[in-house]
C-alpha cells in the first residue's frame, strides 16, 4: 500500500489569503485526487491531478479557486485561493492506479477566520 | 452518474456484538468497485475493504465483511465483535473502474458502548 503524507496537517488562515497543501507519496502513482470534506459532510472530489497535463476539475470547482500542480509521479499541490470561511474543511489527497486499492493522505484541516 | 446511499446517520452497538452498516448504490456501469472507509475523529480515511462488481465471493478482511448483493445493488458492511476503537464514521464509496474517481455516501456514525 502507498504511504501518503500531507503538509500542513492543519492551519488557521485569514480570509482573503491563500494556502498551498502538499501531498507526497512514497511510490510513483498514475493518478492523484483532491477531495474536500466540509464540516459534518461527506467527501467531494475537487479534481484529478495527472502528471504532465492540466488537472481535471469536477462541477462546482474551478482552477482559479483551486489551482493544482503535479510536477512528477509522487507529488502534488492544491492551493485554496482567496479563502473565505466557507472554505473551512478537511482537504484530502488520494492516490489510485492499476491496483484496486485507493488510499488517502491524513488530511489537512483548514479553518478560515 | 453514480449514487451511493447510506440511510443510517448513526448507530449504537454494544462492545463484542456485530453491527451491519447499510449501503445501496446506483450505476449503469457494468464494471465498478465498492469500498468502505473508516474515518475516526482525527479525520484520516482508513481503507477497510473492497468488492469488485465481478467478484463471485463476498470480501472479508479480518473483522470486516462485505455483504454484496448485486441484484439488489447493495454492499453492506458487517463489523463483527465490535471494539471501542471501532467508534468512527464509516463511508461507503463506489468507483468506476475506468477513471478511479470515488463517489461517497453520506456516512454512518458508529458508537460502540462498553
CSV table of C-alpha atoms in Angstrom, one decimal:
chain,number,residue,atom,x,y,z
A,1,UNK,CA,0.0,0.0,0.0
A,2,UNK,CA,1.1,3.6,-0.7
A,3,UNK,CA,2.1,5.8,2.1
A,4,UNK,CA,0.9,9.3,1.7
A,5,UNK,CA,1.8,12.4,3.6
A,6,UNK,CA,0.3,15.9,3.6
A,7,UNK,CA,1.6,19.2,4.8
A,8,UNK,CA,0.4,21.1,6.7
A,9,UNK,CA,-1.7,18.9,8.9
A,10,UNK,CA,-3.8,21.8,9.9
A,11,UNK,CA,-3.8,25.6,9.6
A,12,UNK,CA,-5.8,28.6,10.6
A,13,UNK,CA,-5.9,31.3,7.9
A,14,UNK,CA,-7.3,34.8,7.4
A,15,UNK,CA,-10.0,35.3,4.8
A,16,UNK,CA,-8.6,36.6,1.5
A,17,UNK,CA,-5.3,34.7,1.8
A,18,UNK,CA,-4.2,31.5,0.1
A,19,UNK,CA,-2.9,28.2,1.4
A,20,UNK,CA,-0.9,25.6,-0.5
A,21,UNK,CA,-1.3,22.0,0.6
A,22,UNK,CA,1.3,19.5,-0.3
A,23,UNK,CA,0.8,15.8,-1.0
A,24,UNK,CA,3.8,13.4,-1.1
A,25,UNK,CA,3.5,9.7,-2.0
A,26,UNK,CA,6.3,7.1,-1.3
A,27,UNK,CA,5.9,5.5,-4.7
A,28,UNK,CA,5.1,6.6,-8.3
A,29,UNK,CA,1.4,6.7,-8.9
A,30,UNK,CA,-0.6,7.4,-12.0
A,31,UNK,CA,-3.5,9.4,-10.7
A,32,UNK,CA,-3.8,11.7,-7.7
A,33,UNK,CA,-7.1,13.2,-6.5
A,34,UNK,CA,-8.0,16.0,-4.2
A,35,UNK,CA,-11.1,15.8,-2.1
A,36,UNK,CA,-12.9,18.3,0.2
A,37,UNK,CA,-14.9,17.4,3.3
A,38,UNK,CA,-16.8,20.3,4.7
A,39,UNK,CA,-17.8,20.0,8.4
A,40,UNK,CA,-20.3,17.2,9.1
A,41,UNK,CA,-20.4,16.3,5.4
A,42,UNK,CA,-19.2,13.6,3.1
A,43,UNK,CA,-16.2,13.8,0.8
A,44,UNK,CA,-16.5,15.6,-2.5
A,45,UNK,CA,-14.0,15.3,-5.4
A,46,UNK,CA,-12.4,18.6,-6.3
A,47,UNK,CA,-10.1,17.5,-9.2
A,48,UNK,CA,-8.0,14.8,-10.7
A,49,UNK,CA,-4.3,15.6,-11.0
A,50,UNK,CA,-2.4,13.8,-13.7
A,51,UNK,CA,1.3,14.2,-14.3
A,52,UNK,CA,2.1,16.2,-17.4
A,53,UNK,CA,-1.3,17.6,-18.0
A,54,UNK,CA,-3.8,20.1,-16.6
A,55,UNK,CA,-5.9,18.9,-13.7
A,56,UNK,CA,-9.5,17.9,-14.4
A,57,UNK,CA,-12.0,19.7,-12.2
A,58,UNK,CA,-15.4,18.5,-11.1
A,59,UNK,CA,-18.5,20.5,-11.5
A,60,UNK,CA,-18.5,23.4,-9.0
A,61,UNK,CA,-14.8,23.7,-8.7
A,62,UNK,CA,-12.6,26.0,-10.8
A,63,UNK,CA,-8.9,26.3,-11.4
A,64,UNK,CA,-8.8,30.0,-10.3
A,65,UNK,CA,-10.0,29.0,-6.9
A,66,UNK,CA,-8.2,25.6,-6.5
A,67,UNK,CA,-5.1,25.6,-8.7
A,68,UNK,CA,-3.3,22.3,-8.7
A,69,UNK,CA,0.2,21.3,-9.7
A,70,UNK,CA,1.5,17.8,-10.4
A,71,UNK,CA,5.2,18.1,-11.3
A,72,UNK,CA,6.0,14.4,-11.0
A,73,UNK,CA,4.6,11.0,-10.2
A,74,UNK,CA,5.0,11.3,-6.4
A,75,UNK,CA,3.9,14.8,-5.6
A,76,UNK,CA,1.0,17.3,-6.0
A,77,UNK,CA,-0.1,20.5,-4.5
A,78,UNK,CA,-3.5,22.1,-4.1
A,79,UNK,CA,-3.9,25.8,-3.4
A,80,UNK,CA,-7.0,27.2,-1.8
A,81,UNK,CA,-7.1,30.8,-3.1
A,82,UNK,CA,-8.8,33.9,-1.8
A,83,UNK,CA,-10.2,32.0,1.1
A,84,UNK,CA,-13.5,32.6,2.9
A,85,UNK,CA,-14.9,30.9,6.0
A,86,UNK,CA,-16.9,28.5,3.6
A,87,UNK,CA,-13.5,27.0,2.6
A,88,UNK,CA,-13.1,25.7,6.1
A,89,UNK,CA,-12.8,21.9,5.5
A,90,UNK,CA,-10.6,18.9,5.6
A,91,UNK,CA,-8.7,18.6,2.3
A,92,UNK,CA,-7.5,15.1,1.5
A,93,UNK,CA,-5.4,13.8,-1.3
A,94,UNK,CA,-5.8,10.3,-2.6
A,95,UNK,CA,-3.9,8.1,-5.0
A,96,UNK,CA,-5.2,5.4,-7.3
A,97,UNK,CA,-3.9,3.4,-10.2
A,98,UNK,CA,-3.9,-0.1,-11.5
A,99,UNK,CA,-4.4,-1.6,-8.1
A,100,UNK,CA,-8.0,-1.7,-6.9
A,101,UNK,CA,-6.9,-0.2,-3.6
A,102,UNK,CA,-7.3,3.6,-3.2
A,103,UNK,CA,-5.6,5.3,-0.3
A,104,UNK,CA,-5.9,8.7,1.3
A,105,UNK,CA,-3.4,11.0,3.0
A,106,UNK,CA,-4.0,12.0,6.6
A,107,UNK,CA,-5.8,15.2,5.5
A,108,UNK,CA,-5.3,19.0,6.1
A,109,UNK,CA,-7.7,20.6,8.5
A,110,UNK,CA,-8.2,24.2,7.4
A,111,UNK,CA,-10.0,26.8,9.4
A,112,UNK,CA,-10.6,30.2,7.8
A,113,UNK,CA,-11.4,33.1,10.1
B,1,UNK,CA,-24.0,9.2,-12.8
B,2,UNK,CA,-23.1,7.1,-9.7
B,3,UNK,CA,-25.0,7.5,-6.5
B,4,UNK,CA,-24.3,6.0,-3.1
B,5,UNK,CA,-27.0,5.9,-0.3
B,6,UNK,CA,-26.3,5.3,3.3
B,7,UNK,CA,-29.6,5.6,5.2
B,8,UNK,CA,-28.3,5.3,8.8
B,9,UNK,CA,-26.9,8.5,10.1
B,10,UNK,CA,-25.9,7.0,13.4
B,11,UNK,CA,-25.8,3.6,15.1
B,12,UNK,CA,-25.0,2.3,18.6
B,13,UNK,CA,-23.6,-1.1,19.2
B,14,UNK,CA,-22.6,-3.0,22.3
B,15,UNK,CA,-19.0,-4.0,22.6
B,16,UNK,CA,-18.3,-7.5,21.2
B,17,UNK,CA,-21.5,-7.5,19.2
B,18,UNK,CA,-21.8,-7.3,15.4
B,19,UNK,CA,-23.1,-4.4,13.5
B,20,UNK,CA,-24.3,-4.0,9.9
B,21,UNK,CA,-24.0,-0.8,8.0
B,22,UNK,CA,-26.2,-0.4,5.0
B,23,UNK,CA,-25.1,0.9,1.6
B,24,UNK,CA,-27.0,0.9,-1.6
B,25,UNK,CA,-25.7,2.2,-4.9
B,26,UNK,CA,-26.9,3.0,-8.4
B,27,UNK,CA,-24.8,2.8,-11.5
B,28,UNK,CA,-25.3,1.9,-15.2
B,29,UNK,CA,-21.7,0.8,-15.5
B,30,UNK,CA,-21.1,-3.0,-15.6
B,31,UNK,CA,-17.6,-2.6,-14.0
B,32,UNK,CA,-17.3,-0.9,-10.7
B,33,UNK,CA,-15.7,-1.2,-7.3
B,34,UNK,CA,-17.2,-0.8,-3.9
B,35,UNK,CA,-15.2,0.5,-0.9
B,36,UNK,CA,-15.7,1.0,2.8
B,37,UNK,CA,-13.6,3.5,4.7
B,38,UNK,CA,-13.4,4.3,8.4
B,39,UNK,CA,-12.9,7.9,9.5
B,40,UNK,CA,-12.1,8.4,13.1
B,41,UNK,CA,-12.2,11.8,14.8
B,42,UNK,CA,-8.7,12.5,13.6
B,43,UNK,CA,-10.0,12.9,10.1
B,44,UNK,CA,-7.9,10.3,8.3
B,45,UNK,CA,-9.6,8.0,5.8
B,46,UNK,CA,-8.7,4.4,6.6
B,47,UNK,CA,-9.4,1.8,3.8
B,48,UNK,CA,-11.2,-1.2,5.2
B,49,UNK,CA,-12.5,-3.4,2.4
B,50,UNK,CA,-13.1,-3.7,-1.4
B,51,UNK,CA,-15.5,-5.6,-3.5
B,52,UNK,CA,-15.3,-5.7,-7.3
B,53,UNK,CA,-18.5,-6.0,-9.3
B,54,UNK,CA,-17.4,-9.2,-10.9
B,55,UNK,CA,-16.2,-10.8,-7.7
B,56,UNK,CA,-18.1,-14.0,-7.0
B,57,UNK,CA,-17.4,-14.1,-3.3
B,58,UNK,CA,-18.1,-11.6,-0.6
B,59,UNK,CA,-15.0,-9.8,0.5
B,60,UNK,CA,-13.6,-10.3,4.0
B,61,UNK,CA,-10.8,-8.5,5.9
B,62,UNK,CA,-10.4,-9.6,9.5
B,63,UNK,CA,-13.5,-8.5,11.4
B,64,UNK,CA,-14.9,-6.7,8.4
B,65,UNK,CA,-17.0,-8.5,5.8
B,66,UNK,CA,-19.0,-7.1,2.9
B,67,UNK,CA,-22.4,-8.5,2.1
B,68,UNK,CA,-22.6,-7.9,-1.6
B,69,UNK,CA,-26.0,-8.4,-3.3
B,70,UNK,CA,-25.5,-7.3,-6.8
B,71,UNK,CA,-29.1,-7.7,-8.0
B,72,UNK,CA,-30.3,-5.5,-5.1
B,73,UNK,CA,-27.3,-3.1,-5.6
B,74,UNK,CA,-26.4,-3.3,-2.0
B,75,UNK,CA,-23.0,-3.6,-0.3
B,76,UNK,CA,-23.5,-3.7,3.4
B,77,UNK,CA,-20.5,-3.7,5.8
B,78,UNK,CA,-20.6,-6.1,8.7
B,79,UNK,CA,-18.3,-5.5,11.6
B,80,UNK,CA,-18.0,-8.5,13.9
B,81,UNK,CA,-17.0,-8.4,17.6
B,82,UNK,CA,-17.1,-4.7,17.9
B,83,UNK,CA,-14.4,-2.9,19.8
B,84,UNK,CA,-14.4,0.5,21.4
B,85,UNK,CA,-11.9,1.6,18.8
B,86,UNK,CA,-14.4,0.9,16.1
B,87,UNK,CA,-16.3,4.1,17.1
B,88,UNK,CA,-16.0,6.3,14.0
B,89,UNK,CA,-17.7,7.5,10.8
B,90,UNK,CA,-18.0,4.9,8.1
B,91,UNK,CA,-18.3,5.8,4.4
B,92,UNK,CA,-19.3,3.6,1.6
B,93,UNK,CA,-17.9,4.6,-1.8
B,94,UNK,CA,-18.0,3.4,-5.4
B,95,UNK,CA,-15.6,3.8,-8.2
B,96,UNK,CA,-15.9,3.4,-11.9
B,97,UNK,CA,-13.1,1.1,-12.8
B,98,UNK,CA,-12.2,3.3,-15.8
B,99,UNK,CA,-11.4,6.6,-14.1
B,100,UNK,CA,-10.7,5.8,-10.4
B,101,UNK,CA,-12.9,8.6,-9.1
B,102,UNK,CA,-14.7,7.8,-5.9
B,103,UNK,CA,-18.3,8.7,-5.1
B,104,UNK,CA,-19.1,8.7,-1.4
B,105,UNK,CA,-22.3,8.1,0.6
B,106,UNK,CA,-23.3,10.4,3.4
B,107,UNK,CA,-21.7,8.2,6.1
B,108,UNK,CA,-22.8,6.4,9.2
B,109,UNK,CA,-21.5,7.2,12.7
B,110,UNK,CA,-20.9,4.2,14.8
B,111,UNK,CA,-20.7,4.4,18.5
B,112,UNK,CA,-19.5,1.3,20.4
B,113,UNK,CA,-20.7,1.1,24.0
B,114,UNK,CA,-18.8,-0.7,26.8
